[in-house]
Tab-separated table of C-alpha atoms in Angstrom:
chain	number	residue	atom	x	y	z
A	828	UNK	CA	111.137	107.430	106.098
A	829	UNK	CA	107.785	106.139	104.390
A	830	UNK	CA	108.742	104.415	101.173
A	831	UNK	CA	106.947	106.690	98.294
A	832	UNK	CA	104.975	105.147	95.271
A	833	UNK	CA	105.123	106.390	92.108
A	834	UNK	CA	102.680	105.500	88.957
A	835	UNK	CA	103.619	108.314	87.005
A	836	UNK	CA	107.052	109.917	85.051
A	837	UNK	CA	106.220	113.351	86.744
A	838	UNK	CA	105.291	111.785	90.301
A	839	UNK	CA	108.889	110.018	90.131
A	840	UNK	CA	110.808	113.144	88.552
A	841	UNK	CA	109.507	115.139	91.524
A	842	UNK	CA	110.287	113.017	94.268
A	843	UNK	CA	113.708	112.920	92.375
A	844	UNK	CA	114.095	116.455	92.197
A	845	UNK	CA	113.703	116.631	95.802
A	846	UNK	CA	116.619	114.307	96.735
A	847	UNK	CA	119.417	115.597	98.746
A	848	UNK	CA	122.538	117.078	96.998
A	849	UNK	CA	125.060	114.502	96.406
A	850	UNK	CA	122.790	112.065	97.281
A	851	UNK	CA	123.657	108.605	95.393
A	852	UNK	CA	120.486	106.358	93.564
A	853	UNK	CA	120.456	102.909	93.968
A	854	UNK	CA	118.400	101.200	91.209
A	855	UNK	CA	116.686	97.639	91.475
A	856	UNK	CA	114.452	96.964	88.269
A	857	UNK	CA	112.194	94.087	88.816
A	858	UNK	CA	108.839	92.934	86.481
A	859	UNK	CA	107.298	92.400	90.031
A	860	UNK	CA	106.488	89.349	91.923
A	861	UNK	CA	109.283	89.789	93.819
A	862	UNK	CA	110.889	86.855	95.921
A	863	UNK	CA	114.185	86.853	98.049
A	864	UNK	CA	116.442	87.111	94.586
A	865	UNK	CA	115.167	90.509	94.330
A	866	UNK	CA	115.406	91.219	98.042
A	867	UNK	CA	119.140	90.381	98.050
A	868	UNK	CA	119.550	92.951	95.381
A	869	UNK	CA	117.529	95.468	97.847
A	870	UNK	CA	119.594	94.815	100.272
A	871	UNK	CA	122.766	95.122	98.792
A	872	UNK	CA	122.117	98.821	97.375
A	873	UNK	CA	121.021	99.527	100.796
A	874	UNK	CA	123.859	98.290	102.368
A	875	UNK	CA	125.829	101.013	100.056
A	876	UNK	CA	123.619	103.610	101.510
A	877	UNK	CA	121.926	104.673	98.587
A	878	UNK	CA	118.396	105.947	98.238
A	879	UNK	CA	116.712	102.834	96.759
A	880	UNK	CA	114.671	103.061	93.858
A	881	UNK	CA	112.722	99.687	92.800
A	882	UNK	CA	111.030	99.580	89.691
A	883	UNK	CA	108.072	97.176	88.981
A	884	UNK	CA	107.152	97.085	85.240
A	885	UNK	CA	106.508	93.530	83.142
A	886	UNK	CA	108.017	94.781	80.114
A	887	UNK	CA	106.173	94.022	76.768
A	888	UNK	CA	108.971	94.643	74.548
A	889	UNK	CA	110.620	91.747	75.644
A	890	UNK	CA	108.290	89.141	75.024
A	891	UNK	CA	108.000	87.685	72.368
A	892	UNK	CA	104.933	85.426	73.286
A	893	UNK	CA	101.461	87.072	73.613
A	894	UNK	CA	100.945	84.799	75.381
A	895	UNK	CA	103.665	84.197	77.973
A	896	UNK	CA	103.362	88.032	78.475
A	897	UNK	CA	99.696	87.590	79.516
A	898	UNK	CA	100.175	84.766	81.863
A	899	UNK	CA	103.434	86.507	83.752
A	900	UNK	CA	102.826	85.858	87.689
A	901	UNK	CA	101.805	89.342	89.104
A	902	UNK	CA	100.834	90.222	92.749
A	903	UNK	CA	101.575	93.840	93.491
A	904	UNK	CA	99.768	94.372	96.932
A	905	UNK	CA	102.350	91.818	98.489
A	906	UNK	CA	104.778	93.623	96.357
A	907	UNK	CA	104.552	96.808	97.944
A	908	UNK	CA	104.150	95.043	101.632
A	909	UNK	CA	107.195	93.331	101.323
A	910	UNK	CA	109.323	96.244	99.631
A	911	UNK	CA	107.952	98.727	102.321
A	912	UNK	CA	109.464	95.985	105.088
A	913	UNK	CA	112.899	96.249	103.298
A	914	UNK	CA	112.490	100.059	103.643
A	915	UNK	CA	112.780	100.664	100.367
A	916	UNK	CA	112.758	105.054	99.201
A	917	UNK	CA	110.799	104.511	96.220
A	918	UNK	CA	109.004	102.327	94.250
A	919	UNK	CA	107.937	103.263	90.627
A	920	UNK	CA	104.956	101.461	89.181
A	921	UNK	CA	104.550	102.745	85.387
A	922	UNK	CA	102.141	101.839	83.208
A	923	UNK	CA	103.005	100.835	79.673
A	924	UNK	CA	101.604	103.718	77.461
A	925	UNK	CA	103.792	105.950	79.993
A	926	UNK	CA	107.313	103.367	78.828
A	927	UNK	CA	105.988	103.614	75.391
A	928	UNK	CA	103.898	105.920	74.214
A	929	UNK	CA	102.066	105.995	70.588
A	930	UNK	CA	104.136	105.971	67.642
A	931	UNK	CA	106.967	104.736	70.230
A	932	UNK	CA	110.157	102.883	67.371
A	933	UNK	CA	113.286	103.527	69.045
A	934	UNK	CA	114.705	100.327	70.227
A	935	UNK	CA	118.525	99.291	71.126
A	936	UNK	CA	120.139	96.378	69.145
A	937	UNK	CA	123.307	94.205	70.501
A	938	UNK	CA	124.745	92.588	67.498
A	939	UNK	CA	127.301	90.131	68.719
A	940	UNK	CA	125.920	88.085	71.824
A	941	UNK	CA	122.046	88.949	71.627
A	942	UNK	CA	121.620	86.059	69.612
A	943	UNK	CA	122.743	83.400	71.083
A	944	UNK	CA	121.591	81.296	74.202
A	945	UNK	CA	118.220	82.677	75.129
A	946	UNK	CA	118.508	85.304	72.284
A	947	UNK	CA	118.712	82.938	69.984
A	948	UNK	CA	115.279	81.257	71.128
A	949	UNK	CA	113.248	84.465	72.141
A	950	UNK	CA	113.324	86.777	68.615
A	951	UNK	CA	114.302	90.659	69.799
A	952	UNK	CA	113.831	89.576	73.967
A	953	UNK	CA	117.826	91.599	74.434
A	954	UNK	CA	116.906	94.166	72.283
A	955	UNK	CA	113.349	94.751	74.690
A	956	UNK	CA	115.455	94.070	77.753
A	957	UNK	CA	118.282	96.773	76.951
A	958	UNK	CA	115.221	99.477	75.444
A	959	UNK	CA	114.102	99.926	78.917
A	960	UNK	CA	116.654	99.543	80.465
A	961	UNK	CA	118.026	102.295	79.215
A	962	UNK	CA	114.915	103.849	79.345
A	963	UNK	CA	115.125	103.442	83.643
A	964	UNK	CA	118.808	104.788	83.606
A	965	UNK	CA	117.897	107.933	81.598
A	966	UNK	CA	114.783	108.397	83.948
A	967	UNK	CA	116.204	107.909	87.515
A	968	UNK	CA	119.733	108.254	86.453
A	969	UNK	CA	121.307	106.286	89.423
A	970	UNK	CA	124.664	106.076	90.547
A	971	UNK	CA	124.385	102.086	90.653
A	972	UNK	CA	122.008	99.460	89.263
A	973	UNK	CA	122.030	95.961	90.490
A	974	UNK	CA	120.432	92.839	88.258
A	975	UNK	CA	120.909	89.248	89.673
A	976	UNK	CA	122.998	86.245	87.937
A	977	UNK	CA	120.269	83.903	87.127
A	978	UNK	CA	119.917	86.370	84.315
A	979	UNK	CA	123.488	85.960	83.347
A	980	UNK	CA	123.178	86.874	80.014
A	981	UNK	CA	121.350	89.928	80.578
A	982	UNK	CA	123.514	90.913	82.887
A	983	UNK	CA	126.476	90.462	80.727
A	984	UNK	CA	124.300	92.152	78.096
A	985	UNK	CA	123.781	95.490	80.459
A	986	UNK	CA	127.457	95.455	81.728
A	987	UNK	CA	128.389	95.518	77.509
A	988	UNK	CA	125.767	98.565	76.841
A	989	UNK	CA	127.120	100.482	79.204
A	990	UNK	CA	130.774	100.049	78.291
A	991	UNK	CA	129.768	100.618	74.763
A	992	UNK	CA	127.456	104.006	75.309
A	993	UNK	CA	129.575	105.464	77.666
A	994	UNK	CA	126.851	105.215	80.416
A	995	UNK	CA	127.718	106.892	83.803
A	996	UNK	CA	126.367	103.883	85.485
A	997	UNK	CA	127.966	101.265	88.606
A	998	UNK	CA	126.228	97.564	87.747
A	999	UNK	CA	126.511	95.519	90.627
A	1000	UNK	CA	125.361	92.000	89.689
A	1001	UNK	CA	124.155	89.564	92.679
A	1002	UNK	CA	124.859	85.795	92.902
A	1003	UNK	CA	122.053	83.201	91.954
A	1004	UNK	CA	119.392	82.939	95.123
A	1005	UNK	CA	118.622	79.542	95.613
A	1006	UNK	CA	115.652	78.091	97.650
A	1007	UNK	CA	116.586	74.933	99.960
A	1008	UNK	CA	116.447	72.518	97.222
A	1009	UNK	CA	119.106	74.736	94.895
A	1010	UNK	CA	116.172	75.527	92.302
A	1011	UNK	CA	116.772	79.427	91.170
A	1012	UNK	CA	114.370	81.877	92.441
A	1013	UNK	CA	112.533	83.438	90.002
A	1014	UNK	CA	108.708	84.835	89.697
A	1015	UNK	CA	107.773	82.050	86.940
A	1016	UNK	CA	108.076	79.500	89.540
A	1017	UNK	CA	104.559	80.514	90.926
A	1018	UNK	CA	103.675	78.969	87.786
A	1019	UNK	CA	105.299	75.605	88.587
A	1020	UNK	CA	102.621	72.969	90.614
A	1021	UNK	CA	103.083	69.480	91.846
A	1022	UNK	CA	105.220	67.163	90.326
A	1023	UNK	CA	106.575	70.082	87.910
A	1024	UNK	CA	107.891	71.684	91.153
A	1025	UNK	CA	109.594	68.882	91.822
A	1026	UNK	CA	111.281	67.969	88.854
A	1027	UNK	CA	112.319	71.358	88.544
A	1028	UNK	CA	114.340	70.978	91.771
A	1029	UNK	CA	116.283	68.883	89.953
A	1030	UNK	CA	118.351	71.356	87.681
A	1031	UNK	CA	120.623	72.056	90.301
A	1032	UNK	CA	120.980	69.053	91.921
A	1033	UNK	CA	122.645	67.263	88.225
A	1034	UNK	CA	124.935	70.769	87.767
A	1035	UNK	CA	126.139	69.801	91.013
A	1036	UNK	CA	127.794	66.639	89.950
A	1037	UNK	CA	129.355	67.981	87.327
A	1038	UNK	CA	132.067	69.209	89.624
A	1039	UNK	CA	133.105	65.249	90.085
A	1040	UNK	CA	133.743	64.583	85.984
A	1041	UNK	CA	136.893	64.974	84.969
A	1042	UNK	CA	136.288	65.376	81.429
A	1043	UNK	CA	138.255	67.751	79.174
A	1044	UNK	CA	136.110	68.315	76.222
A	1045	UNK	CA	133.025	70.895	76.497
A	1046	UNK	CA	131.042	68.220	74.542
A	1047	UNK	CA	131.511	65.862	76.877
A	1048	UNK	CA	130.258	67.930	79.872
A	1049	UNK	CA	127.179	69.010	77.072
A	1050	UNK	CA	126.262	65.429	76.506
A	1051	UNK	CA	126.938	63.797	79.966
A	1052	UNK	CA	124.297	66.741	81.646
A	1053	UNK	CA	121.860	66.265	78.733
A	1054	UNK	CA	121.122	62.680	79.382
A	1055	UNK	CA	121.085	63.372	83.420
A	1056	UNK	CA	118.809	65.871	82.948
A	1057	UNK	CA	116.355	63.591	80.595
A	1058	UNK	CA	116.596	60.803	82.997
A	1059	UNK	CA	115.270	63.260	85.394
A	1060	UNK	CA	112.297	63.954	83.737
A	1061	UNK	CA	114.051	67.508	82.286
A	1062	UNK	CA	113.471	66.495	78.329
A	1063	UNK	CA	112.190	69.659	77.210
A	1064	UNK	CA	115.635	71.277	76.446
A	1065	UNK	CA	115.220	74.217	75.178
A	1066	UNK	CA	119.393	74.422	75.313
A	1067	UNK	CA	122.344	73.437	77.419
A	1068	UNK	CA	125.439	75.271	76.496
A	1069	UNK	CA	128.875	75.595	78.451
A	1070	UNK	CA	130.304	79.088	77.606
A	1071	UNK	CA	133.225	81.113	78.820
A	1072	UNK	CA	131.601	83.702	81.696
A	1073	UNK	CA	134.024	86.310	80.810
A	1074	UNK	CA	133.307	86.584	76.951
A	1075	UNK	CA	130.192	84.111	76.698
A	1076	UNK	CA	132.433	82.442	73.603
A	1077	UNK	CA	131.399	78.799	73.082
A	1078	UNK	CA	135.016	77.000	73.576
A	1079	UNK	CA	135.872	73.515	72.675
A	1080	UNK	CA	137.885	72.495	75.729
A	1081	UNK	CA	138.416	73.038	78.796
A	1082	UNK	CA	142.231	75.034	79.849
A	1083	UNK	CA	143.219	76.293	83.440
A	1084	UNK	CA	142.467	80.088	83.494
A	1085	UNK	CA	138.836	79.939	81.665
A	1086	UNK	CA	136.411	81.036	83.809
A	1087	UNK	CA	133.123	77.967	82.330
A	1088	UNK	CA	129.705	78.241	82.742
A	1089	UNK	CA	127.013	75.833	82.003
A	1090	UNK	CA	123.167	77.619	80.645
A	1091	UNK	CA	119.945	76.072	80.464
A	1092	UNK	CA	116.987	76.705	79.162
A	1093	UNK	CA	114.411	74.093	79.372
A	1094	UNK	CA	110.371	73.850	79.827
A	1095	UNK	CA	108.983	72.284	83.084
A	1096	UNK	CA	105.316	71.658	82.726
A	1097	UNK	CA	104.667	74.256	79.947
A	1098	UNK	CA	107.064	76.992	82.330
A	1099	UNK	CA	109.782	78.102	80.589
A	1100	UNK	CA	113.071	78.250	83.482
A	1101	UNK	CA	116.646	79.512	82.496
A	1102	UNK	CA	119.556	79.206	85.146
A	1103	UNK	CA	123.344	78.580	85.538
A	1104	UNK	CA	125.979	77.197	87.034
A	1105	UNK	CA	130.056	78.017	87.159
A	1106	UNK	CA	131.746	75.027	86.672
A	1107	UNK	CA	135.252	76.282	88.170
């Protein structure tokens, strides 16, 4: 089957209308540039035999930087080759104005865990992030959505919204894709050049040795990767925070049956790069 493009709500709602009875939508919602993170998330909802929707949309509700939002990597002819080779069903490519059209003020708002880790940095980012999101399940309604780790907090975020709303939807997150050095995949690292490449390769290598401490205190853990991280040229912390993965609560030590996850947040060469790591 030729994969179908469409750039328009009434393109997509027709090639939806003329899906198969009982036929079960897979969605993958991606702000483009996609790399083999996304592609493991394609291939998982095809591997559960749904027809696979991908969305590509760089969402401006989530930014809260002019600027970053104008300087987000974009290349959608490769886009489309590559997402055609995974035999993708669908891809829908909206334009902004269609996401939010004039006079557009309805916005969702998490109240509990939106402001903390990257919420707390990045002013109204969750409440962007969970708009269209939404937005996408309302529009394709699919049986199953799938959103990678890296992103832990937004997927934690999603999983929450759709407990709380009642919403008739399967998320299936994805474990962190890692290149060969263990750096997270993600589109901003087209931004990263050089030396900043380099350094950034390093993230993973000092949550790695965390699994040889054998300290009891979160603080400890906090402070020991901190100063790693600096002497690897990482110094532009944005944060470094362990949390519990099951209720992203900030606990004070560390007890058999918690579930700990370390976050960062930091700035390689002007590129802002979140990622995680489980620390048992």
């Amino acid at each position: 089957m030729q994969t179908i493009i469409a750039r328009s709500l009434p393109s997509l709602k027709k090639n939806l209308n003329n899906l198969k009875k009982n036929q079960k939508v897979g969605l993958v919602p991606t702000m483009g540039c996609i790399h083999d993170g996304h592609l493991a998330l394609v291939k998982k909802c095809k591997k559960s035999k749904y027809f696979t929707i991908v969305t590509i949309f760089v969402n401006p509700a989530q930014f809260n930087n002019q600027k970053d939002l104008e300087k987000y990597p974009s290349q959608e002819k490769k886009d489309l080759e590559m997402l055609k080779q995974y035999n993708v069903d669908l891809i829908f490519i909206p334009k902004a104005r269609q996401m939010y059209p004039a006079g557009y003020s309805t916005y969702i708002k998490e109240i509990t865990f939106s402001d903390v880790l990257c919420g707390k940095h990045r002013k109204n980012h969750f409440s962007g992030v969970l708009t269209i999101v939404l937005k996408l399940f309302l529009i394709v309604q699919p049986y199953a959505a799938f959103f990678g780790e890296k992103d832990f907090q937004q997927l934690f975020l999603i999983k929450k919204m759709v407990k709380d709303l009642n919403i008739g939807v399967k998320i299936i997150g994805i474990p962190t894709v890692r290149d060969s050095y263990g750096l997270a995949l993600s589109s901003r690292n087209k931004l990263l050049k050089g030396r900043d490449l380099e350094i950034a390769k390093k993230i993973y290598l000092n949550f790695k040795k965390i699994r040889y401490l054998n300290y009891k205190h979160i603080k400890d853990i906090e402070l020991y990767l901190k100063k790693e991280l600096k002497n690897s040229g990482l110094n532009n912390l944005e944060y470094l925070e362990v949390r519990d993965s099951n209720s992203l609560n900030k606990p004070k030590h560390i007890r058999n049956g918690k579930k700990l996850r370390v976050f960062i947040a930091v700035y390689v060469g002007g590129v802002r790069l979140i990622d995680n790591y489980k620390l048992n």
